[in-house]
Short mmCIF file of C-alpha atoms and ligand atoms in Angstrom, two decimals:
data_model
loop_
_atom_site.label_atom_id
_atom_site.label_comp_id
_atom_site.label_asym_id
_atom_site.label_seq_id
_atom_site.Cartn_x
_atom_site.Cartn_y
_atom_site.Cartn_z
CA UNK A 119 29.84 41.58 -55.27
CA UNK A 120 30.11 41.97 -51.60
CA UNK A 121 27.77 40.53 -48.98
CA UNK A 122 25.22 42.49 -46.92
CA UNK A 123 26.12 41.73 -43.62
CA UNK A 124 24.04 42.42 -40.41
CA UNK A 125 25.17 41.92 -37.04
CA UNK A 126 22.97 41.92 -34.46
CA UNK A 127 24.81 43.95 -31.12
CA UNK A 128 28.12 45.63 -31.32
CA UNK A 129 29.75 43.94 -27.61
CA UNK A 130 33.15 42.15 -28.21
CA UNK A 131 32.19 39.36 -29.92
CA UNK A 132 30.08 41.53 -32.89
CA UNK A 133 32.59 43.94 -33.12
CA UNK A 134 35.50 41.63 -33.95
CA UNK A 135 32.57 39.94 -36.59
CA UNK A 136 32.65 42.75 -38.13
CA UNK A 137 36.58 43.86 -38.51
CA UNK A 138 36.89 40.52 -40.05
CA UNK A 139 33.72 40.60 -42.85
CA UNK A 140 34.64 44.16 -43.43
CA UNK A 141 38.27 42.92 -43.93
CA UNK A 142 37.06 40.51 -46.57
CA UNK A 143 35.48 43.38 -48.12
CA UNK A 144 31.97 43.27 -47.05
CA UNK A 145 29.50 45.77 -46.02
CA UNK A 146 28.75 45.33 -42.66
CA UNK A 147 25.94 46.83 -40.41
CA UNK A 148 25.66 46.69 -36.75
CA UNK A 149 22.78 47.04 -34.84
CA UNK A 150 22.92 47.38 -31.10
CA UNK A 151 20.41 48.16 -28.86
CA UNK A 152 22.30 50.24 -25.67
CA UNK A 153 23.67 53.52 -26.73
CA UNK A 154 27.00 53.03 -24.73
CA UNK A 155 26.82 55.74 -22.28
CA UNK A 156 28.20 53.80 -19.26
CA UNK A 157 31.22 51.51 -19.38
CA UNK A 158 30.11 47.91 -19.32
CA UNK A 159 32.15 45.34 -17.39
CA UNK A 160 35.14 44.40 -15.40
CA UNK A 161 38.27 42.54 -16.78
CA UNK A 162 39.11 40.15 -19.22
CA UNK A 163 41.70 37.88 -19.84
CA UNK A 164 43.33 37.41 -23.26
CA UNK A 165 44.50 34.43 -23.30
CA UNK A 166 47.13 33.51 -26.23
CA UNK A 167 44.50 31.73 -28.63
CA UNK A 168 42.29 35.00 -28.21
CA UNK A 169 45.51 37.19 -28.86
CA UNK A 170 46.06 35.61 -31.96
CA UNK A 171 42.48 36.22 -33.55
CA UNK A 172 43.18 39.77 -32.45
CA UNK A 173 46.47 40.18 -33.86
CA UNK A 174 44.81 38.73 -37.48
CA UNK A 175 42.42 41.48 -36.99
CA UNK A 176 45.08 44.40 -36.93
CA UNK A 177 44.91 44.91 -33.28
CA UNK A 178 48.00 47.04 -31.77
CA UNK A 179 47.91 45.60 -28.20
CA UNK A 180 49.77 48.89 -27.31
CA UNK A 181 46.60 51.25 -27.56
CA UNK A 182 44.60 48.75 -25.17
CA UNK A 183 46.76 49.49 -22.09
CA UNK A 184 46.98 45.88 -21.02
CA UNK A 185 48.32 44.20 -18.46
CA UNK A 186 50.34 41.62 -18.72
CA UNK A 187 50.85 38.15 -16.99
CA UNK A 188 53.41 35.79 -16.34
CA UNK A 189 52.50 33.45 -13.19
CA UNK A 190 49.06 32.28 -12.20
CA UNK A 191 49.32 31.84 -7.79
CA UNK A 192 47.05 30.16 -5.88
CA UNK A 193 46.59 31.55 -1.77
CA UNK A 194 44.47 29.17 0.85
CA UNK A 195 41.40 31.19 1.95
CA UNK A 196 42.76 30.78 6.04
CA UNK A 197 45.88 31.40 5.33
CA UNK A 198 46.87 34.76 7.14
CA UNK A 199 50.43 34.75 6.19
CA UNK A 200 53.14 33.58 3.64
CA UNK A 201 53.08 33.15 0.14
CA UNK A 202 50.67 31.21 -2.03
CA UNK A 203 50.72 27.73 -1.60
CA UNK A 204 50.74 27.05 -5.72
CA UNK A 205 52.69 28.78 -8.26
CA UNK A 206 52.42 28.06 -12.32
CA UNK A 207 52.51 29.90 -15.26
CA UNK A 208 53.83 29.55 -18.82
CA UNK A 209 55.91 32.14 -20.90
CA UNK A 210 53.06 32.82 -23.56
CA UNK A 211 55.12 34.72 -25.93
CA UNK A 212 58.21 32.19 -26.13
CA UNK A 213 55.72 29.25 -26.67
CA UNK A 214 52.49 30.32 -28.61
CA UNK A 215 53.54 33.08 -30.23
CA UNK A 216 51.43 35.77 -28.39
CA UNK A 217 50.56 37.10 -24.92
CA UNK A 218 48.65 36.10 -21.96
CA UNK A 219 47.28 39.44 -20.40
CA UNK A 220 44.33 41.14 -19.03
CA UNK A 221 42.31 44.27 -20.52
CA UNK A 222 39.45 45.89 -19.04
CA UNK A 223 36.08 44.68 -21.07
CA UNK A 224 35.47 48.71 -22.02
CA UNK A 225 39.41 49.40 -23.08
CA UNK A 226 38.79 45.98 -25.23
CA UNK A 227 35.60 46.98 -26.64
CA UNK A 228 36.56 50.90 -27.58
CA UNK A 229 39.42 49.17 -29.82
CA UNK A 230 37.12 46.69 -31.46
CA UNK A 231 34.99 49.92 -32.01
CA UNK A 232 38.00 52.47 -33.39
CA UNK A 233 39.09 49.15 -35.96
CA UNK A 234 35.13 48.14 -36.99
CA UNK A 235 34.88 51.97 -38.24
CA UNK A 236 38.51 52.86 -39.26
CA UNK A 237 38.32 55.05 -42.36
CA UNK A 238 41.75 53.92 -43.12
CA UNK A 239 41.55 50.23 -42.07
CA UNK A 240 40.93 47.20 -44.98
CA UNK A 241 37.59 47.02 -46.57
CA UNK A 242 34.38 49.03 -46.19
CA UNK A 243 34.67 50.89 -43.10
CA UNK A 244 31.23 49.31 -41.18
CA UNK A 245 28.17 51.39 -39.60
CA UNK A 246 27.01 51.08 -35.89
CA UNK A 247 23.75 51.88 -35.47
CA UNK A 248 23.72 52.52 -31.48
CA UNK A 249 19.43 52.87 -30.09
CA UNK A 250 18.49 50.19 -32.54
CA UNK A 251 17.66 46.68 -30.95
CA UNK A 252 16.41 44.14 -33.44
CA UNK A 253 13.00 42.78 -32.29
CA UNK A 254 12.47 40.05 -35.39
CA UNK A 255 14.89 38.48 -37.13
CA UNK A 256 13.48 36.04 -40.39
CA UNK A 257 16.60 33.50 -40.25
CA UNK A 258 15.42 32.22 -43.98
CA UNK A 259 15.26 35.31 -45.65
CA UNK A 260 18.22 37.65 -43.70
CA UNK A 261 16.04 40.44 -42.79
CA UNK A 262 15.67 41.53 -39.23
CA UNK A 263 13.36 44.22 -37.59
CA UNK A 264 14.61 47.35 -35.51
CA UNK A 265 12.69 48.26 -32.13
CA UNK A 266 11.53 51.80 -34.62
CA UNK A 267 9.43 48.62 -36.86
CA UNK A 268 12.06 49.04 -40.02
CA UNK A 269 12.99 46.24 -41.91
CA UNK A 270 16.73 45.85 -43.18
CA UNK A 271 17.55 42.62 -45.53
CA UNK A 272 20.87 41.19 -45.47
CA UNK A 273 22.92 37.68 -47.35
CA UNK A 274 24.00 37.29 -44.09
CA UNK A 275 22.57 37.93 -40.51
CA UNK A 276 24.91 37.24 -37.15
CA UNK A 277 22.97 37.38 -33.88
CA UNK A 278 26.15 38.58 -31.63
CA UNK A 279 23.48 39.74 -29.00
CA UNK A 280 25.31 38.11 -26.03
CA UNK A 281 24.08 35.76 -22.98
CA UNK A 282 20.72 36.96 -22.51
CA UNK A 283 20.28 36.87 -26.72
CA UNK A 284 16.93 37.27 -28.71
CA UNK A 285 18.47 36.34 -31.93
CA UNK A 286 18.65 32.55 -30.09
CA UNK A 287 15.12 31.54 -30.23
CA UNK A 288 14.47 32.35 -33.90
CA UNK A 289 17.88 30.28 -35.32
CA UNK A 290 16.66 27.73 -33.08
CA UNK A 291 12.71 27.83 -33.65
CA UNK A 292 12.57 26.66 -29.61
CA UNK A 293 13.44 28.66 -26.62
CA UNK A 294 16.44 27.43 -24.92
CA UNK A 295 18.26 29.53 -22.30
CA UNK A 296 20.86 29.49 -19.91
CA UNK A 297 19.19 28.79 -16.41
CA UNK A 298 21.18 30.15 -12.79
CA UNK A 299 23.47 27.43 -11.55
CA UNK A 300 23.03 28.72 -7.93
CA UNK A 301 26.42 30.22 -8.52
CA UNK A 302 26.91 33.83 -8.83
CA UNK A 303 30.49 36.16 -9.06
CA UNK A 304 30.70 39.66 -7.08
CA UNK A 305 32.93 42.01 -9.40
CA UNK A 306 34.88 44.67 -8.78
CA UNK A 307 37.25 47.34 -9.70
CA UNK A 308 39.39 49.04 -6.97
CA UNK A 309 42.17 51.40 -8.40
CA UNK A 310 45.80 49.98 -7.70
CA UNK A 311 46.85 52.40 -5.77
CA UNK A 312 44.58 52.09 -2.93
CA UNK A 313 45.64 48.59 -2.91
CA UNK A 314 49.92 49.64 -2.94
CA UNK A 315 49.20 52.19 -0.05
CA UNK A 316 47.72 49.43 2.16
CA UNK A 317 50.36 47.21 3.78
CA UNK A 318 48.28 44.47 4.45
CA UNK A 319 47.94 43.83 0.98
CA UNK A 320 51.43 43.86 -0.21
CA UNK A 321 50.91 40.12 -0.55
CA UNK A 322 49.08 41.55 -3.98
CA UNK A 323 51.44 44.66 -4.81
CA UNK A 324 54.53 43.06 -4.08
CA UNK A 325 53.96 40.90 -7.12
CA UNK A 326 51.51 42.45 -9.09
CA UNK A 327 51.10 41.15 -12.87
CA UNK A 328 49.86 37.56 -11.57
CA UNK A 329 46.58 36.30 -11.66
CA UNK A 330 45.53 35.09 -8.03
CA UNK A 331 43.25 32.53 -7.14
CA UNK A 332 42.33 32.63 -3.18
CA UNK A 333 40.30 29.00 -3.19
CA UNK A 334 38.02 28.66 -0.36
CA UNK A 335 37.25 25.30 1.55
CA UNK A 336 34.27 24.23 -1.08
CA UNK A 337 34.85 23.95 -4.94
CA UNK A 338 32.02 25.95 -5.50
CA UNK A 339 34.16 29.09 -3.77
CA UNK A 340 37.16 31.53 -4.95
CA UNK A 341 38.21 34.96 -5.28
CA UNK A 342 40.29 35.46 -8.02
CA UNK A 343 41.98 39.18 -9.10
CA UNK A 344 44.36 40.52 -11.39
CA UNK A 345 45.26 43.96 -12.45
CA UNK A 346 43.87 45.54 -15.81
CA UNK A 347 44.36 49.02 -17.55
CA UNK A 348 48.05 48.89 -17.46
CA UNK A 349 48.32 48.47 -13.38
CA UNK A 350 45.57 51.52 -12.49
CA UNK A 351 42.74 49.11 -11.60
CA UNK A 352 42.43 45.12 -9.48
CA UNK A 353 39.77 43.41 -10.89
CA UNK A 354 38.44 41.37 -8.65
CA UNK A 355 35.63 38.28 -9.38
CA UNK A 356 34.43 36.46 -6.09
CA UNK A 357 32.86 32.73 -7.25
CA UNK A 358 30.32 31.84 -4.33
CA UNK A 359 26.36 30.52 -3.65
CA UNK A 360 24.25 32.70 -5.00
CA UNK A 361 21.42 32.96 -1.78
CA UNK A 362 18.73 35.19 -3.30
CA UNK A 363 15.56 34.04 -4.38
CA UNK A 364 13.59 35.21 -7.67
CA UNK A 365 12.47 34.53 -11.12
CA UNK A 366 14.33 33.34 -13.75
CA UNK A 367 14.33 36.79 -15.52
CA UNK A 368 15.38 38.66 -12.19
CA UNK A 369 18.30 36.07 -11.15
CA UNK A 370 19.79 36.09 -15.00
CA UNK A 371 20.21 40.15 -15.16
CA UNK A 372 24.48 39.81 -15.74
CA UNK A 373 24.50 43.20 -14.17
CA UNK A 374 22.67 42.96 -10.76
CA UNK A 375 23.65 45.70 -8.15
CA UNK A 376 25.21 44.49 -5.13
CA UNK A 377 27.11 45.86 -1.93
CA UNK A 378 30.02 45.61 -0.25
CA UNK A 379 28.35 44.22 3.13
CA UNK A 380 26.82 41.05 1.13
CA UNK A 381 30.61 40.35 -0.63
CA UNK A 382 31.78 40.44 2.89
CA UNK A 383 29.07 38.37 4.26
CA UNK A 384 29.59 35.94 1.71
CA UNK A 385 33.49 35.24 2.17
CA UNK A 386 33.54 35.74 5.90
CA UNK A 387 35.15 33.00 6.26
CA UNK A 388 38.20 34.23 4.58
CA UNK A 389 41.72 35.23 6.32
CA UNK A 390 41.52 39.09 7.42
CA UNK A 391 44.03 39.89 4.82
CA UNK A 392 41.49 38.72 1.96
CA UNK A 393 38.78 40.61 3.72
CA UNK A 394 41.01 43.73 3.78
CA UNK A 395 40.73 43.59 0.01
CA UNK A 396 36.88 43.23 0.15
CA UNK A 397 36.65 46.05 2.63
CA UNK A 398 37.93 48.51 -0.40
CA UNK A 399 35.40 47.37 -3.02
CA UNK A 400 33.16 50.86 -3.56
CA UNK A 401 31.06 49.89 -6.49
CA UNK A 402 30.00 45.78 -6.22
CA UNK A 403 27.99 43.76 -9.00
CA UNK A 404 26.79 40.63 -9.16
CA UNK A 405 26.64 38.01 -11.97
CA UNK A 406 24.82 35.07 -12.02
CA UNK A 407 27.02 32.23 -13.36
CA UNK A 408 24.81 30.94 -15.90
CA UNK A 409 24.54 27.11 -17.09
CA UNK A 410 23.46 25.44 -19.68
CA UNK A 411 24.08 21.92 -22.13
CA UNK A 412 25.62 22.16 -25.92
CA UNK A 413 22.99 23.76 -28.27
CA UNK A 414 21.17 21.70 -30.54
CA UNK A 415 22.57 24.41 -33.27
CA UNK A 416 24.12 27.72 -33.86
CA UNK A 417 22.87 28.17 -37.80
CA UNK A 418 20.06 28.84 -39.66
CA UNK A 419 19.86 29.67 -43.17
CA UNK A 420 21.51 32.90 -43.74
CA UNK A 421 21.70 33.48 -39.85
CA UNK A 422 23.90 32.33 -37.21
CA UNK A 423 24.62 33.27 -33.49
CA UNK A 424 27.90 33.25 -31.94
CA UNK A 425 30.17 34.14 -28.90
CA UNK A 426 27.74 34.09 -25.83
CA UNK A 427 24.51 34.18 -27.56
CA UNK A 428 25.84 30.10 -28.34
CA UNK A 429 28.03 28.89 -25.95
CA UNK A 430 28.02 31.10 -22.69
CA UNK A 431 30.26 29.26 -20.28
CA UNK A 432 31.77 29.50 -16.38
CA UNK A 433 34.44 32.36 -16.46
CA UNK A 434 36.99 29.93 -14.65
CA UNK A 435 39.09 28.97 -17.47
CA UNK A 436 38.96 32.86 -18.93
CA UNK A 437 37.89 31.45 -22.62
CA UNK A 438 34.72 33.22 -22.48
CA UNK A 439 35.30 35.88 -24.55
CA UNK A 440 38.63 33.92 -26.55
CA UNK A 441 36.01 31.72 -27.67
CA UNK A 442 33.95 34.13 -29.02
CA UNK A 443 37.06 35.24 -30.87
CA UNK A 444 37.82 32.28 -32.25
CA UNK A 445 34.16 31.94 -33.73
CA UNK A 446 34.63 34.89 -35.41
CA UNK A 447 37.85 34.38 -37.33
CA UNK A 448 36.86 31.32 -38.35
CA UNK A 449 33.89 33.14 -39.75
CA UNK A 450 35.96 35.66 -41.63
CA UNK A 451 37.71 33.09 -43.09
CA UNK A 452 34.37 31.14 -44.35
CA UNK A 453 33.48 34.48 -46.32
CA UNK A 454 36.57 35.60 -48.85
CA UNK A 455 35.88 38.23 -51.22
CA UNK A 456 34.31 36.22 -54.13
CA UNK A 457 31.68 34.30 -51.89
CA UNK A 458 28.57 34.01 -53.84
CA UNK A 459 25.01 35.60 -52.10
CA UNK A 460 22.91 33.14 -52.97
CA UNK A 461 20.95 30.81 -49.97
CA UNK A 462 22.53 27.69 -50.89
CA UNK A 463 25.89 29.05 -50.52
CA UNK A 464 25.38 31.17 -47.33
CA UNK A 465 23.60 28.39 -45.67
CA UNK A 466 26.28 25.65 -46.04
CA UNK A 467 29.26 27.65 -45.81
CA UNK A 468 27.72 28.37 -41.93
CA UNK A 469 26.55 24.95 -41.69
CA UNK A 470 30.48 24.52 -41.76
CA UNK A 471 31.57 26.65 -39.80
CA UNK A 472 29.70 25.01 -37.13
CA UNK A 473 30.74 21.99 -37.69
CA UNK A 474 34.39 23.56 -37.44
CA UNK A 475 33.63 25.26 -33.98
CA UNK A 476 31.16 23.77 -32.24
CA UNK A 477 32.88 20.37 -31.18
CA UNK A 478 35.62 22.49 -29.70
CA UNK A 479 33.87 24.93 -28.59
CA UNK A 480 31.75 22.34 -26.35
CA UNK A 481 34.26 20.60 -25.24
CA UNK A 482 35.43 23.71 -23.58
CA UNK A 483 32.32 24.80 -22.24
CA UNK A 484 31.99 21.85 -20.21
CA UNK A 485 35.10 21.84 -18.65
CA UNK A 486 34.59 25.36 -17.70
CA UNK A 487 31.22 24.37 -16.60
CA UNK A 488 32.34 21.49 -14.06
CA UNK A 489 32.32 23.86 -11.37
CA UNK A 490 28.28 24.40 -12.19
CA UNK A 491 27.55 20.44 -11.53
CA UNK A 492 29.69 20.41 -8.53
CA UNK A 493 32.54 18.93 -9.83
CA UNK A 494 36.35 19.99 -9.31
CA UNK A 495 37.75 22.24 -11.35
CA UNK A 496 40.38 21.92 -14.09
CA UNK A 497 43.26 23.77 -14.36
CA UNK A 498 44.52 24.96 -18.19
CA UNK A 499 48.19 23.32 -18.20
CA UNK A 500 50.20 20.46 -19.88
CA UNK A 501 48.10 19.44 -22.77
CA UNK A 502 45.03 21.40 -22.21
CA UNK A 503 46.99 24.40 -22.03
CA UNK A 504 48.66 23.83 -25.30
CA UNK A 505 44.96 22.38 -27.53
CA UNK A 506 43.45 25.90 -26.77
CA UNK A 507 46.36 28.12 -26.48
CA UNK A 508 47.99 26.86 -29.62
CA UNK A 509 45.06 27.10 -31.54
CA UNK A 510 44.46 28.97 -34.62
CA UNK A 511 41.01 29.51 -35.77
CA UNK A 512 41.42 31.33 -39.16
CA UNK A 513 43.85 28.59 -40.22
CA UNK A 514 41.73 25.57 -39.48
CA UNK A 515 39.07 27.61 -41.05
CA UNK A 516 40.76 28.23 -44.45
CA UNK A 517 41.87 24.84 -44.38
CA UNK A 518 38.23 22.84 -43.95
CA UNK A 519 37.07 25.75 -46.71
CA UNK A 520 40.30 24.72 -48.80
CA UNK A 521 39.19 20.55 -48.37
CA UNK A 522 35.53 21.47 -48.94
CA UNK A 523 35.85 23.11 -52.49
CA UNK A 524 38.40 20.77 -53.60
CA UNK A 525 35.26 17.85 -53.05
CA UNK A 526 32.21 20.19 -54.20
CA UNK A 527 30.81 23.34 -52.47
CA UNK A 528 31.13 23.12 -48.14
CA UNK A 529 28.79 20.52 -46.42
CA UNK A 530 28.43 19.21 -43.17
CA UNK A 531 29.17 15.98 -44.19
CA UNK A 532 32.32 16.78 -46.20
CA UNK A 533 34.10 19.39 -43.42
CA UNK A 534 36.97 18.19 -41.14
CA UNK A 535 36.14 18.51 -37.95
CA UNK A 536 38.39 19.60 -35.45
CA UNK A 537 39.85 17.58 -32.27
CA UNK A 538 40.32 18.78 -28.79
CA UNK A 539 42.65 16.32 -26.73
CA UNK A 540 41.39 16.22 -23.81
CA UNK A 541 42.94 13.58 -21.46
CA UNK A 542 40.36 10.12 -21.65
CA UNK A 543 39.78 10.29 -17.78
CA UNK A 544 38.63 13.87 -17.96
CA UNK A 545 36.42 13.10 -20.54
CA UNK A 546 34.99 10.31 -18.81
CA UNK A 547 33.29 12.54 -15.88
CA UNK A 548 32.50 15.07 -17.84
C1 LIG B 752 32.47 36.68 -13.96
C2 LIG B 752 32.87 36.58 -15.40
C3 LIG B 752 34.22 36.67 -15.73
C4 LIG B 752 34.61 36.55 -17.06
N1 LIG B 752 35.95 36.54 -17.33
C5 LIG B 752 36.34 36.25 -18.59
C6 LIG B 752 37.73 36.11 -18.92
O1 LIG B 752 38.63 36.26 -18.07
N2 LIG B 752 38.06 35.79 -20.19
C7 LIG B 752 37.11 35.60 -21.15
O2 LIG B 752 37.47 35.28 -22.29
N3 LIG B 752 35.80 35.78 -20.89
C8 LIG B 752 35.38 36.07 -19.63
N4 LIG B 752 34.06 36.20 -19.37
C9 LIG B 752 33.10 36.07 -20.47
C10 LIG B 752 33.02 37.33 -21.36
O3 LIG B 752 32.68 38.47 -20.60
C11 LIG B 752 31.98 37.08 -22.44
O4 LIG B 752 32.25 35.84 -23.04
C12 LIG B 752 31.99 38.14 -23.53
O5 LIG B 752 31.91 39.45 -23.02
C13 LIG B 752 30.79 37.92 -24.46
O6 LIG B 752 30.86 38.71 -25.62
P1 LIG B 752 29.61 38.78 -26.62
O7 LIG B 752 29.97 39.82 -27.64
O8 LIG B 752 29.22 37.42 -27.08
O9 LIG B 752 28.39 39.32 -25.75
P2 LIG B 752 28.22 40.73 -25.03
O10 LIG B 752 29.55 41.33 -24.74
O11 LIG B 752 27.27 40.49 -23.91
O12 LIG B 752 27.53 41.67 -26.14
C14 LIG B 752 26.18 41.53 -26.56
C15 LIG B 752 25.71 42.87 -27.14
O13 LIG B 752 24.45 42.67 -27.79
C16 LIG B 752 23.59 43.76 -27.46
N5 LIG B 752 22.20 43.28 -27.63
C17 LIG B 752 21.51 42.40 -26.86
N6 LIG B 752 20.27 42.20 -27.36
C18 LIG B 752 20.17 42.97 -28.49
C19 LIG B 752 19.13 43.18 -29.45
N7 LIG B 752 17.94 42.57 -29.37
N8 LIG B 752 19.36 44.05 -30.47
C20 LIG B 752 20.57 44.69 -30.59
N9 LIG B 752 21.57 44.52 -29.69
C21 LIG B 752 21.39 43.67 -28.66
C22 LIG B 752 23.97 44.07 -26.01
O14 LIG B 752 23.56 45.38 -25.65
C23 LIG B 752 25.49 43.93 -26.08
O15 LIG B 752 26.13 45.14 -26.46
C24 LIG B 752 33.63 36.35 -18.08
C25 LIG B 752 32.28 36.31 -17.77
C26 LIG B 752 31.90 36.38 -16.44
C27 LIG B 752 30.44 36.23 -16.09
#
C-alpha cells in the first residue's frame, strides 16, 4: 500500500519532497499557504551536490534556463580599476559529475512544480493545494489542520514551511527560532542588458558567467552577483549591518522592502564603479540574515521538518537551498515502495534519516554561519569543496537503509552516520 503523504508548503524544498515520495509511488499532498501570484525571490546557486539530487529527480536542466559558471573572482571594494585581485574556480562537470550554475528561485521552483504534478512523470502525480496554510499539525498522529479548520490525516507529515516555519514548534514541543544576526542582504535583479550598455561596468559583462565577490574592508561586508535566467538578469546580494531597529517579528520578515538610496548609503564606501551597479537597482529587498545553533531535533513521530524550516543557514557558501535538496533525497530513499504505515516504522525510519543528515548538515551550517559570530569566512575549495560537492545523498541514504535492515528494522543507534572532513583547525574555532 502506498503512504499518505502531507507536505506542509510547496517552496523548493517541499516540492522536490514530493517528486521523490511520489516517485516511490506515494500519494502525496501539498499544502501551501500563498497562492503564488507574485514571483518569490532572487537567484540561486546550484551547486554540484544540489545538481545531482535534481538530476535523480528527472530534472532537464535545459527547461530551467540556467546560467552557468566556471570561475568564482574576487574585486577589492576601493579598487577603481583592474581586474579582481582573486581568481578560482573548479570545472564541475569534469570532476563531480554535474554543474555548478545559477537559476532564478521562481524558474527553479516552476520546474519543481511542472515535475511534482506531471501526469506522465513516475508515480502518483501529487496535488497542490495553493490558499491552504496548515494552522495545527498533531506530530503523533499525522494529521494537520488547514487555516478553513479541516482536518487531513496522513502516515507521514513533512513540515517544508521554510525559515519562518510553524510546523517547527510542534516537532519540537518548544519554540526555537532563528533570531537577526545584525546582518542583513539587499537583493536585486537588474536585467543584463542595462548592465552590457554601461561601460563602466564592463568589468562585469566582459566576463559574465562568474560569480563575483566585491569584499569590503570588514568581514561582515560584500556584494556578491552573478547572472541567472540564461544571461537576461544580475542578481545581485549586498552582505552588510543591518541598522534598523524593531521587533523580532518585524526584523525576521525575509522579504522586507527596501530602496535604492539605503543600498547606496550602506556601501558608500565602495569604488564608483561598484556604486554604478547599485545606482541601476529599481526594485531593492532586504533580508535579514538569520542565525541560529543546531536543533535539538528535526523528527517527531510521523512528522519531520526539513530544508529551512531545520537548518536555515548564511547564504555565503550557496548550500542553502542544496541542503535542502539533499534532505530530501535522502528522504525518498528512506521510503521505497513496500514501506510499511504503521508508527513504529514511520517513526524510526525518520529517526534515521536524521541521524544520516543532520551531522552534515550542521557542520555546514556553521561554517556558513561564521560570518554571523564575526568570524572570517571560509571559502568552499580543496577538501571542503570536494566533502559537499561530491556528495550523494540518495546513495548514503540507501546504503544506512541497506545496513539497518540487514541488523533489524532502522534505529538511531544502528544507522551509520555520515562524516564531513573538515580540516581539525577549522573545526577548532568553530
Ligand atoms: C541572501 C540569500 C541568498 C541565498 N542564496 C542561496 C544560494 O546561492 N544557494 C542556496 O542553495 N541557497 C541560497 N539561499 C537559501 C535558499 O533561498 C533557501 O535555503 C531555500 O529557498 C529554502 O527552501 P525551503 O523550501 O526550505 O523554504 P521556502 O522556499 O521558504 O518555502 C517555504 C514554503 O512554505 C510555505 N509556508 C509557510 N508557512 C506555511 C504554513 N503554515 N502552511 C502552508 N504553507 C506554509 C511558504 O509560503 C513557502 O512557499 C539564500 C538565502 C538568502 C537569504
Amino acid at each position: 500500500m502506498p503512504l499518505q503523504v502531507i507536505i506542509v508548503g510547496a517552496g523548493l524544498a517541499g516540492l522536490a519532497s514530493g517528486i521523490a515520495l511520489r516517485k516511490q509511488g506515494h500519494i502525496v499532498n501539498i499544502y501551501e499557504k500563498s497562492k503564488f501570484t507574485t514571483e518569490i525571490g532572487a537567484a540561486i546557486s546550484l551547486s554540484p551536490n544540489a545538481n545531482r539530487v535534481l538530476a535523480g529527480l528527472g530534472w532537464d536542466i535545459k527547461r530551467v534556463n540556467v546560467a552557468s559558471h566556471h570561475a568564482t573572482k574576487s574585486f577589492l571594494s576601493d579598487a577603481q580599476e583592474g581586474g579582481p585581485a582573486m581568481v578560482n574556480g573548479t570545472n564541475c562537470q569534469d570532476v563531480y559529475e554535474h554543474p555548478m550554475c545559477m537559476a532564478h528561485r521562481a524558474d527553479i521552483h516552476k520546474e519543481l512544480a511542472r515535475l511534482a504534478t506531471d501526469m506522465d512523470g513516475i508515480g502518483p502525480p501529487c496535488t497542490i493545494h495553493l490558499g491552504s496554510g496548515v494552522i495545527h499539525c498533531d506530530v503523533a498522529k499525522g494529521s494537520v489542520t488547514l487555516s478553513d479548520q479541516s482536518v487531513v490525516r496522513g502516515d507521514l507529515v513533512i513540515g517544508a514551511d521554510g525559515i519562518n516555519s510553524f510546523m517547527r514548534e510542534h516537532v519540537l514541543g518548544q519554540k526555537i527560532d532563528p533570531q537577526p544576526s545584525g546582518l542583513g542582504a539587499y537583493r536585486v535583479v537588474i536585467p543584463f542588458e542595462e548592465i552590457a550598455n554601461n561601460p563602466e561596468l564592463s568589468y562585469i559583462s566582459d566576463d559574465p558567467d562568474t560569480v563575483v565577490f566585491v569584499r569590503g574592508k570588514e568581514i561582515t561586508k560584500y556584494i556578491v552577483f552573478y547572472p541567472c535566467r540564461g544571461r537576461e538578469l544580475l542578481n545581485i546580494v549586498a552582505v552588510h549591518q543591518d541598522k534598523r531597529r524593531g521587533t523580532v517579528s518585524d526584523l525576521s520578515n525575509i522579504s522586507a522592502p527596501s530602496t535604492m538610496e539605503a543600498f547606496l548609503d550602506s556601501f558608500s564606501d565602495y569604488a564608483p564603479r561598484y556604486l554604478e551597479l547599485v545606482k541601476l537597482s529599481k526594485k531593492v529587498v532586504l533580508w535579514p540574515l538569520l542565525i541560529w545553533d543546531e536543533l535539538p531535533t528535526w523528527t517527531n513521530g510521523r512528522t519531520c521538518i526539513l530544508g529551512d524550516a531545520a537548518h536555515a543557514m548564511f547564504p555565503i557558501l550557496g548550500q542553502g537551498i542544496s541542503m535542502g535538496l539533499e534532505d530530501v533525497a535522502a528522504l525518498g530513499a528512506l521510503f521505497p515502495p513496500d514501506t510499511p504505515s504503521d508508527f513504529e516504522t514511520i517513526s524510526s525510519r525518520l529517526r534515521l534519516w536524521e541521524s544520516i543528515r543532520k551531522p552534515r548538515v550542521t557542520k555546514i551550517q556553521s561554517i556558513s554561519n561564521r560570518m554571523g559570530r564575526g568570524l572570517p569566512g571560509i571559502t568552499v575549495s580543496g577538501e571542503l569543496e570536494t566533502e559537499i560537492y561530491g556528495y550523494d545523498a540518495e546513495r548514503e541514504a540507501r546504503m544506512a537503509l541497506e545496513a539497518s535492515q540487514s541488523s533489524g528494522e532502522p534505529t538511531v543507534e544502528n544507522s551509520p552516520r555520515t562524516q564531513l572532513d573538515v580540516p581539525p583547525q577549522l573545526l577548532a574555532s568553530l
